[in-house]
Short mmCIF file of C-alpha atoms in Angstrom, two decimals:
data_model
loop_
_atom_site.label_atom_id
_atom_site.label_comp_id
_atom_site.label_asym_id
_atom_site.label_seq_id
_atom_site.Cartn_x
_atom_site.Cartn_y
_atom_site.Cartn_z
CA UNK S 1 17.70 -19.19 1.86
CA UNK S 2 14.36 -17.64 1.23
CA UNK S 3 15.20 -17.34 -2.38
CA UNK S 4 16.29 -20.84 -2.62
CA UNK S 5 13.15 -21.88 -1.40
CA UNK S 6 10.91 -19.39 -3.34
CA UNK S 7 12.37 -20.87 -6.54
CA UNK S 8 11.83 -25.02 -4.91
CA UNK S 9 8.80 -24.57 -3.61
CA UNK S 10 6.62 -21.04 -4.16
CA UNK S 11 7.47 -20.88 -7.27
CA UNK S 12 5.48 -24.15 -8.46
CA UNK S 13 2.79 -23.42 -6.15
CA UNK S 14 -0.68 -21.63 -7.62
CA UNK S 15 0.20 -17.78 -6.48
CA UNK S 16 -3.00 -17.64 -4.88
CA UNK S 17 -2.07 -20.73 -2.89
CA UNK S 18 1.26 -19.54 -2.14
CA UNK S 19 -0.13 -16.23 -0.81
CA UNK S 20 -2.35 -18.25 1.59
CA UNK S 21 0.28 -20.77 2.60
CA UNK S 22 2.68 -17.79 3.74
CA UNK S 23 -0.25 -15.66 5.34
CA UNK S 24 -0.55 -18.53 7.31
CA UNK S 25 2.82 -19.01 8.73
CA UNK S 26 2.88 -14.74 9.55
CA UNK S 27 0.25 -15.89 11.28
CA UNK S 28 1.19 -18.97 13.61
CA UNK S 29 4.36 -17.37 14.32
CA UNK S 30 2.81 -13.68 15.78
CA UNK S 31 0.82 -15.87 18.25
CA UNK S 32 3.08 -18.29 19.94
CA UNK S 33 5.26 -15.25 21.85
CA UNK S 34 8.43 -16.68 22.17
CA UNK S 35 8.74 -17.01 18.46
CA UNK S 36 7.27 -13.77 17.72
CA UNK S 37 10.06 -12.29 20.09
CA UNK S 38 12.84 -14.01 18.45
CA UNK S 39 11.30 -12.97 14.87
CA UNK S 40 10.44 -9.33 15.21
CA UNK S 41 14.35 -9.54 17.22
CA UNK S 42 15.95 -10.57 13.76
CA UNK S 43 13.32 -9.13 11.35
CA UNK S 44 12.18 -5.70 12.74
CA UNK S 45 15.03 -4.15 14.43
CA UNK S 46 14.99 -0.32 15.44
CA UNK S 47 16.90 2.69 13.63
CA UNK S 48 16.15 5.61 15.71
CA UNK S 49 16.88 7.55 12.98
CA UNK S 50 14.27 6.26 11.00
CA UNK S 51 11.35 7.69 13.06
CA UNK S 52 9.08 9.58 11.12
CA UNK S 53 6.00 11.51 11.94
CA UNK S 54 3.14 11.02 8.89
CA UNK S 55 -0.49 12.30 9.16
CA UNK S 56 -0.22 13.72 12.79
CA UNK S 57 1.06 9.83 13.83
CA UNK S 58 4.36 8.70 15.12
CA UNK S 59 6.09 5.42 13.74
CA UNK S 60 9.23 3.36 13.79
CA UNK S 61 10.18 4.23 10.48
CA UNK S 62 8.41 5.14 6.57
CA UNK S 63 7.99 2.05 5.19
CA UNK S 64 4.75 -0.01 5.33
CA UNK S 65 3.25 -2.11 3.93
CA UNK S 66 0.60 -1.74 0.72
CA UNK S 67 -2.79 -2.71 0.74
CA UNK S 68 -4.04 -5.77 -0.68
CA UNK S 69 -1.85 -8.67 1.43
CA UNK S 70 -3.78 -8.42 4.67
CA UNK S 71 -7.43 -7.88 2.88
CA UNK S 72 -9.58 -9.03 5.91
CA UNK S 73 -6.88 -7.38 8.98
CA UNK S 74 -5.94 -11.06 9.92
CA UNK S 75 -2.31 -10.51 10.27
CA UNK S 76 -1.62 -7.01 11.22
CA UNK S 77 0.67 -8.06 14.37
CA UNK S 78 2.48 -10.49 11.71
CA UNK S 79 3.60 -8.07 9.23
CA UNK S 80 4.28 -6.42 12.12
CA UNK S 81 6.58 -8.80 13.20
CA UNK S 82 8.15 -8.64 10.19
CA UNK S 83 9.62 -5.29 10.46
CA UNK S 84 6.81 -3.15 8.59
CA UNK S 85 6.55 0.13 10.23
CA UNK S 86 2.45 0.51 9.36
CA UNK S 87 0.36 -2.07 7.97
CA UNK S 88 -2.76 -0.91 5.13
CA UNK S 89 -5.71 -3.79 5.63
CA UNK S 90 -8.07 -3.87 2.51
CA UNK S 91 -9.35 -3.14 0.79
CA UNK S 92 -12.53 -3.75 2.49
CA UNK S 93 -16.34 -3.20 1.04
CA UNK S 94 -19.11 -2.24 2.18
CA UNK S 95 -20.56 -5.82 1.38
CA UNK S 96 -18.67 -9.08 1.33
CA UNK S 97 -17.95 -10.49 -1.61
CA UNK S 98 -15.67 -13.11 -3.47
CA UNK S 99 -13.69 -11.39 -5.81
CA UNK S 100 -13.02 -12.74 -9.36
CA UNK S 101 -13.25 -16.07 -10.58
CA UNK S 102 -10.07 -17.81 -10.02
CA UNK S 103 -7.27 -17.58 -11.29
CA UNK S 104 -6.95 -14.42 -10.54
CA UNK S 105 -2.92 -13.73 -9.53
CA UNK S 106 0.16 -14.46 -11.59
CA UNK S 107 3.75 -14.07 -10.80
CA UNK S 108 6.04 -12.62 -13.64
CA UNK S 109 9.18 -14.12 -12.07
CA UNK S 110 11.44 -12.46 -15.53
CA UNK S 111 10.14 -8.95 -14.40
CA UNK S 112 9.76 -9.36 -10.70
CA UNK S 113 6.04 -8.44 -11.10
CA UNK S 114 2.52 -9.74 -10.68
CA UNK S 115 -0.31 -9.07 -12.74
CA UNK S 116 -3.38 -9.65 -9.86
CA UNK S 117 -7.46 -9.50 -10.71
CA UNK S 118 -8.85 -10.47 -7.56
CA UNK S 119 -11.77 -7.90 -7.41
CA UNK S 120 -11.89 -6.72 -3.52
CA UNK S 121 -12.41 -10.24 -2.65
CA UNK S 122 -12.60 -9.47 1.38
CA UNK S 123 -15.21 -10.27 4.20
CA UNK S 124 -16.98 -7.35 4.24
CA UNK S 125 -16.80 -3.74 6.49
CA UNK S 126 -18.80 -5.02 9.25
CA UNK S 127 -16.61 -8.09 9.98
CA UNK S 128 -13.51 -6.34 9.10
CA UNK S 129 -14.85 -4.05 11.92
CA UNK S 130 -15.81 -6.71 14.25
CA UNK S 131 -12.16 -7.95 13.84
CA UNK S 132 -10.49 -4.64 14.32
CA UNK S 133 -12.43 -3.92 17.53
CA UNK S 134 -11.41 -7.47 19.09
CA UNK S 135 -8.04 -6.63 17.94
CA UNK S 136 -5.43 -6.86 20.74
CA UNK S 137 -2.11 -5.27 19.56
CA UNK S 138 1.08 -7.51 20.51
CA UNK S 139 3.21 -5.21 18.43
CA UNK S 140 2.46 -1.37 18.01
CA UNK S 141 2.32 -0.29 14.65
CA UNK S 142 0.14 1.84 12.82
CA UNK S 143 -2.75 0.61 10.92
CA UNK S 144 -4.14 2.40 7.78
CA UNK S 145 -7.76 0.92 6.12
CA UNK S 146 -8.30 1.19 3.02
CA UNK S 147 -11.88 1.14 1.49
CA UNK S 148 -13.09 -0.10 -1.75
CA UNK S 149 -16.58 -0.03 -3.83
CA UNK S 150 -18.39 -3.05 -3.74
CA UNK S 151 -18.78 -4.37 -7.22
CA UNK S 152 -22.71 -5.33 -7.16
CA UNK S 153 -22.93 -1.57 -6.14
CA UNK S 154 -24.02 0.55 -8.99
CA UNK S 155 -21.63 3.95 -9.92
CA UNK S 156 -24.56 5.73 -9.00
CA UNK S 157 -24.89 4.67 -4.92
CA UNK S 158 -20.94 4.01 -4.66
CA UNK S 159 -20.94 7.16 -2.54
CA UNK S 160 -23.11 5.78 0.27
CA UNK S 161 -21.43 2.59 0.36
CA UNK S 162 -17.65 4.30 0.85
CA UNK S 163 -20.05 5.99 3.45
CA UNK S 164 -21.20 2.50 5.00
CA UNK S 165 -17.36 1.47 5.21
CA UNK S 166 -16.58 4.78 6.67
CA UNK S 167 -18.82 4.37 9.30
CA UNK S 168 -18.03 0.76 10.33
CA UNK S 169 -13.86 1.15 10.01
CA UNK S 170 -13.29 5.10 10.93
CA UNK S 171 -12.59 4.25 14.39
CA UNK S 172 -10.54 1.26 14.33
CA UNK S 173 -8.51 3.11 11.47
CA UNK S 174 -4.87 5.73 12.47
CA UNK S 175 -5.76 6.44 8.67
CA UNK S 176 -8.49 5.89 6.01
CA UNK S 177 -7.65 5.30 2.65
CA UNK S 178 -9.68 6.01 -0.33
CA UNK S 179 -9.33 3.33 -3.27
CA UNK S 180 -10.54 4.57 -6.52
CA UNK S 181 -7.66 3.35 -8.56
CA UNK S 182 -8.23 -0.86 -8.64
CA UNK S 183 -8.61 -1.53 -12.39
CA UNK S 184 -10.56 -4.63 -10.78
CA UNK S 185 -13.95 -3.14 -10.42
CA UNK S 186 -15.93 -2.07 -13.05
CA UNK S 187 -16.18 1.91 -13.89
CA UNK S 188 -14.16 2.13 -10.15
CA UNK S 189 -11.27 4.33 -11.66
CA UNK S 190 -13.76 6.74 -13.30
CA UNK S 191 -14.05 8.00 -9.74
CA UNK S 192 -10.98 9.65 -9.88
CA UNK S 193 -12.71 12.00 -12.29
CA UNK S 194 -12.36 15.56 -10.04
CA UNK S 195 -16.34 16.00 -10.50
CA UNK S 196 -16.94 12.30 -8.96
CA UNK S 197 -13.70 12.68 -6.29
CA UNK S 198 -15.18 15.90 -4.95
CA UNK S 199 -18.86 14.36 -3.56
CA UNK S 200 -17.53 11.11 -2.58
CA UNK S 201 -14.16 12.93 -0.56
CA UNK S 202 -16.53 15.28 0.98
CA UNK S 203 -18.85 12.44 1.71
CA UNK S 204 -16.65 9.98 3.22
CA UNK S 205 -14.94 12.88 5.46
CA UNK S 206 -18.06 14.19 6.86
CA UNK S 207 -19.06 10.46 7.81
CA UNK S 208 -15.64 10.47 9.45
CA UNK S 209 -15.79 13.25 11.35
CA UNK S 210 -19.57 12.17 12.25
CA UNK S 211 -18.61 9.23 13.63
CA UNK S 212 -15.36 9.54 15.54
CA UNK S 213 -15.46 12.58 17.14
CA UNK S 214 -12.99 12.74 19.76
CA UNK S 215 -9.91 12.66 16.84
CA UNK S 216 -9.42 12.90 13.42
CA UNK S 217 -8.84 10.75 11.52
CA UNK S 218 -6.70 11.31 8.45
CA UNK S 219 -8.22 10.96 5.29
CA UNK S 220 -5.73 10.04 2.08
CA UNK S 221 -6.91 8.98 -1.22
CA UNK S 222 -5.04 6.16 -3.92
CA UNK S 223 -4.73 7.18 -7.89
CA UNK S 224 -3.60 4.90 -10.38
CA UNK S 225 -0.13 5.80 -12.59
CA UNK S 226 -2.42 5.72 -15.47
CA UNK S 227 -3.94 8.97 -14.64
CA UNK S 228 -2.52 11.97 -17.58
CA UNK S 229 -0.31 14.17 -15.81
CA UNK S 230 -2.88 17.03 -16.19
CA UNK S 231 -5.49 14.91 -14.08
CA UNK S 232 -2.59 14.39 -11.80
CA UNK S 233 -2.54 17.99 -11.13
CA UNK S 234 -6.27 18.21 -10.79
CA UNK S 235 -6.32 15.20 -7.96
CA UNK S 236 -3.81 17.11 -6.19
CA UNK S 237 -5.25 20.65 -6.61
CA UNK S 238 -8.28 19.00 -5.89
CA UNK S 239 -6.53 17.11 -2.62
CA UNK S 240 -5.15 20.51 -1.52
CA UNK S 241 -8.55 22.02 -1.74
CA UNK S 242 -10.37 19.68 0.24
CA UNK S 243 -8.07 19.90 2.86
CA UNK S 244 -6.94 16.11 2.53
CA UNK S 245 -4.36 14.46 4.98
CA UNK S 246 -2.71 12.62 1.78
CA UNK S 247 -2.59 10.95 -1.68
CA UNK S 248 -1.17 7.82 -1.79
CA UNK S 249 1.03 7.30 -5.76
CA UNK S 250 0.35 4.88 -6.93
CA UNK S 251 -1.71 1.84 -7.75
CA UNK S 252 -1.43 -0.84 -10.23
CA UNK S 253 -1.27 -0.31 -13.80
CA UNK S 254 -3.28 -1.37 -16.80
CA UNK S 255 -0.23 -0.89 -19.03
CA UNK S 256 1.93 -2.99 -21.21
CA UNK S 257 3.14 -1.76 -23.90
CA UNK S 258 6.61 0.28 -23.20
CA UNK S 259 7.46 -1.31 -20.00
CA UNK S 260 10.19 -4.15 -21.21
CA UNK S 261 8.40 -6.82 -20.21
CA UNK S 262 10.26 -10.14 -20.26
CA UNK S 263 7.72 -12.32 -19.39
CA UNK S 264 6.20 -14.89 -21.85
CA UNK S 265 3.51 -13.16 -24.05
CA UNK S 266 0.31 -14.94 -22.99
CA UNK S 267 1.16 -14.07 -19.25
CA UNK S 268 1.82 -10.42 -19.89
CA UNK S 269 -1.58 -10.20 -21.82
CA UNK S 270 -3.69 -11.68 -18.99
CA UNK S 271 -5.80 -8.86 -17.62
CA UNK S 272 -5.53 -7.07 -14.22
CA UNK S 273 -3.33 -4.49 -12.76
CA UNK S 274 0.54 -4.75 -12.94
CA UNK S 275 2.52 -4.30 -10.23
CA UNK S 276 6.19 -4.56 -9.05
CA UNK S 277 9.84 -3.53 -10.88
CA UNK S 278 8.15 -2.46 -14.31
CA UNK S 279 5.92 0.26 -12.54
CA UNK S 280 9.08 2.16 -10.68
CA UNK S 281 9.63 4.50 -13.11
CA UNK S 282 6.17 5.35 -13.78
CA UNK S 283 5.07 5.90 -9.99
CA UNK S 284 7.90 8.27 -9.52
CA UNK S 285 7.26 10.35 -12.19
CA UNK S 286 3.66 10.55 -10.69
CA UNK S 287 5.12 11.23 -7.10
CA UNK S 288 7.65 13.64 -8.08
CA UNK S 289 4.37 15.71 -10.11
CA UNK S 290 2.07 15.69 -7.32
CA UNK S 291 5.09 17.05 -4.36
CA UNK S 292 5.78 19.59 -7.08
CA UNK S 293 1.88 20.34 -7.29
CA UNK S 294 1.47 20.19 -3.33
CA UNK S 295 4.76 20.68 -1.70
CA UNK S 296 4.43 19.73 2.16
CA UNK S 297 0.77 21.26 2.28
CA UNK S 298 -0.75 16.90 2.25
CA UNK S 299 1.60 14.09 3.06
CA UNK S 300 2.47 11.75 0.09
CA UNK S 301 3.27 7.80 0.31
CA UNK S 302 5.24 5.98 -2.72
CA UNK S 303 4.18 2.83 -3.43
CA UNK S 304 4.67 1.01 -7.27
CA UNK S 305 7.97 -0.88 -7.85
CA UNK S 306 9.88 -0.23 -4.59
CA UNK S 307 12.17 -3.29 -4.54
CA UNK S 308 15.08 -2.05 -1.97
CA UNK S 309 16.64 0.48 0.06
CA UNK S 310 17.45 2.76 -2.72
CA UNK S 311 13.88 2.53 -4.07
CA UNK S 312 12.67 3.85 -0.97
CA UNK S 313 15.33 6.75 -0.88
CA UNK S 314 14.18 7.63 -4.53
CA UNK S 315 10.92 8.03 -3.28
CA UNK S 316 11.97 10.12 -0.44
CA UNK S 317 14.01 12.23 -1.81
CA UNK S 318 10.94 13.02 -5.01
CA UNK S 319 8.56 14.19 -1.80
CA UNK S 320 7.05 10.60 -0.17
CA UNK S 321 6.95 10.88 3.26
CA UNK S 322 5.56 7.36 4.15
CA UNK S 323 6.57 4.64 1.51
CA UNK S 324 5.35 1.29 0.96
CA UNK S 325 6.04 -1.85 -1.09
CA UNK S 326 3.94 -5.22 -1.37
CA UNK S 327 4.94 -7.28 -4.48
CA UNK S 328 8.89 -7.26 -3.58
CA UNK S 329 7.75 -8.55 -0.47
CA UNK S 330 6.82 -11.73 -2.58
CA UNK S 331 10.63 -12.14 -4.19
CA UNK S 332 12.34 -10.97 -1.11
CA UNK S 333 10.98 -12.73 1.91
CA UNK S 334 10.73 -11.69 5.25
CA UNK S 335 13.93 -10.09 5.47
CA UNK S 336 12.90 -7.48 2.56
CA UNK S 337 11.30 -4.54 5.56
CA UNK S 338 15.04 -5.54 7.47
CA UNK S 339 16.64 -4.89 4.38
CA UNK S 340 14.88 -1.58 3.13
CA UNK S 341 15.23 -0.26 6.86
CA UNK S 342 19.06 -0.98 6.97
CA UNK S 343 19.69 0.39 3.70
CA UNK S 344 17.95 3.60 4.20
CA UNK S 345 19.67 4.27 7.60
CA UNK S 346 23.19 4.05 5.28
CA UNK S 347 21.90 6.57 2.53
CA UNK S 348 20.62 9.41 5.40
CA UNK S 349 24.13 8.69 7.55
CA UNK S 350 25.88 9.61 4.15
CA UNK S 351 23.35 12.21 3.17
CA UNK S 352 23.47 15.81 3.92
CA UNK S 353 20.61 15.96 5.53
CA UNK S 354 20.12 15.68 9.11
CA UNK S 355 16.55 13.61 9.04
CA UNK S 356 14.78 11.79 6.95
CA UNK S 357 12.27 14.89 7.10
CA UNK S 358 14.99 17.37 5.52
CA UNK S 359 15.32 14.65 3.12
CA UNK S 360 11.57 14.57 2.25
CA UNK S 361 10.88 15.85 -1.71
CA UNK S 362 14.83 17.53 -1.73
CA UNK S 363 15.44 16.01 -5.41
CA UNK S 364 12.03 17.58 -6.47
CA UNK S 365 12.53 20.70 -5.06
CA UNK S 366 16.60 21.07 -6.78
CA UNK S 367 14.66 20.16 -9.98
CA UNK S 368 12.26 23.22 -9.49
CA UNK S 369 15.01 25.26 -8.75
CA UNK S 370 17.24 24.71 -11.67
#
């Protein structure tokens, strides 16, 4: 049904429209509770052996969703709803600010992708935190924030203004996220650079720390799939060192070229980050490096072309404890989380392996081993 009307109706709408028109909907429906209750009934059914402990948190299950759908934490008890097991907000900037000029998001509908340039368009930390403080939770999930530089910020001060987020969202956040991997902001993914990771890591977990001190809070950071594999290692060597909580793998990609792209030529060369089907194979390669790198020492979280249930297991089974999709969510519907959560419970019932914890990075390790 959903598909029927994606291709009637989404799929002649702006994508940037479409996105709003839907967010809206999630949104109606989590507060009128009778709905809600019928909805998170069908959509977000329980497999108790999903559960998964992640970053010193328990959850329903691994699979969230990404950042970048819920930018402004408007919706969190929708998606809930919807069956995701943790919900990312962001990312969010120190300042507000608009994003790119429009348009800015384009659906690849031949290669179930979407090439997006919206440039941390978001209402700022402080609201963000003024929203997340009001927040009443109708549905318990966990909620991860992920933090951006603002683009009027120069390279030089981005450290102090991941600091100013930091500050504002630490304690409305189960886990803070990092982003240095957008290929939206200028010079933003030459932070991922160890000697520019290092200060602004140590940075934004001292500010952490300093201002919610009666927990930690887990501290994870994003990299793109365009990273070499030898900076790879050093983002994980560097992760290890630092005594991060995580490393999230991966963002969007700037890449074209060797991906089979089916999509018409002049909407494959528009600019912005690529995400959905084409990245899969990419983003596990970059998962399966980093558990070999790290082993269970940091908790990783797949994200990058996880379409279904077998996705998911893939990225289990290469070392991802937490695992997250966004763009699928677009072709799919709202019975994609339903779907993925289903289909995993199959694969570990006809797995050898007891939990989804002894399934956690097993593929990696036989590969090691042989």
């Amino acid at each position: 049904m959903y598909k029927l009307f994606f291709r009637l109706v989404f799929r002649r709408m702006d994508p940037e429209r479409a996105h709003h028109a839907a967010f809206r909907w999630i949104r109606l429906a989590a507060r009128v509770p009778v709905l809600r209750t019928l909805a998170a009934a069908a959509l977000a059914p329980r497999h108790k052996e999903l559960r998964t402990e992640a970053l010193g948190l328990r959850m329903h299950g691994p699979f969230g969703l990404a950042a970048g759908f819920d930018k402004n934490a408007v919706a969190i008890d929708g998606m809930a709803m919807l069956g995701f097991d943790h919900v990312e907000i962001g990312t969010v900037t120190g300042e507000p600010q608009p994003g790119n000029p429009k348009r800015r998001l384009f659906r690849l509908v031949a290669d179930r992708a979407l090439i997006n340039r919206m440039g941390f368009n978001n209402e700022g930390s402080a609201a963000v935190a003024a929203r997340l403080a009001a927040r009443r939770p109708v549905f318990r999930t966990t909620v991860g924030v992920n933090i951006g530089k603002t683009k009027a910020v120069p390279e030089a001060e981005a450290v102090a203004d991941y600091v100013k987020s930091t500050e504002r969202l630490a304690a409305h956040a189960d886990y803070l996220v990092v982003n240095v991997s957008s290929p939206n902001t200028p010079g933003l993914r030459d932070l991922q650079a160890t000697e520019s990771l290092r200060p602004l890591l140590t940075a934004v977990r001292e500010a952490a720390d300093r201002t919610v001190t009666v927990r930690r809070v887990p501290l994870l950071v994003k990299i793109a799939p365009d990273l070499a594999d030898e900076d790879v290692d050093a983002v994980a060597d560097l992760a290890v060192e630092l005594g991060l909580d995580g490393v999230i793998a991966t963002n969007t990609t700037i890449a074209r070229e060797g991906l089979g792209l089916r999509s018409a030529p002049g909407l494959v060369a528009e600019t912005g980050g690529l995400s959905g089907a084409p990245l899969k194979e990419r983003s596990l390669e970059v998962l399966s490096r980093l558990y070999a790198r790290v082993g269970d020492r940091i908790t990783l979280v797949g994200v990058g072309g996880v379409e279904n249930a077998e996705d998911a297991w893939q990225r289990i089974l290469a070392g991802a404890t937490l695992v997250q999709g966004y763009s699928a969510f677009v072709y799919e519907g709202p019975f994609y989380a339903r779907a993925v959560h289903r289909g995993l419970a199959a694969r570990l019932a006809a797995s050898p392996y007891a939990t989804l914890a002894e399934a956690v990075g097993a593929e990696t390790r036989k590969k090691a081993d042989r």
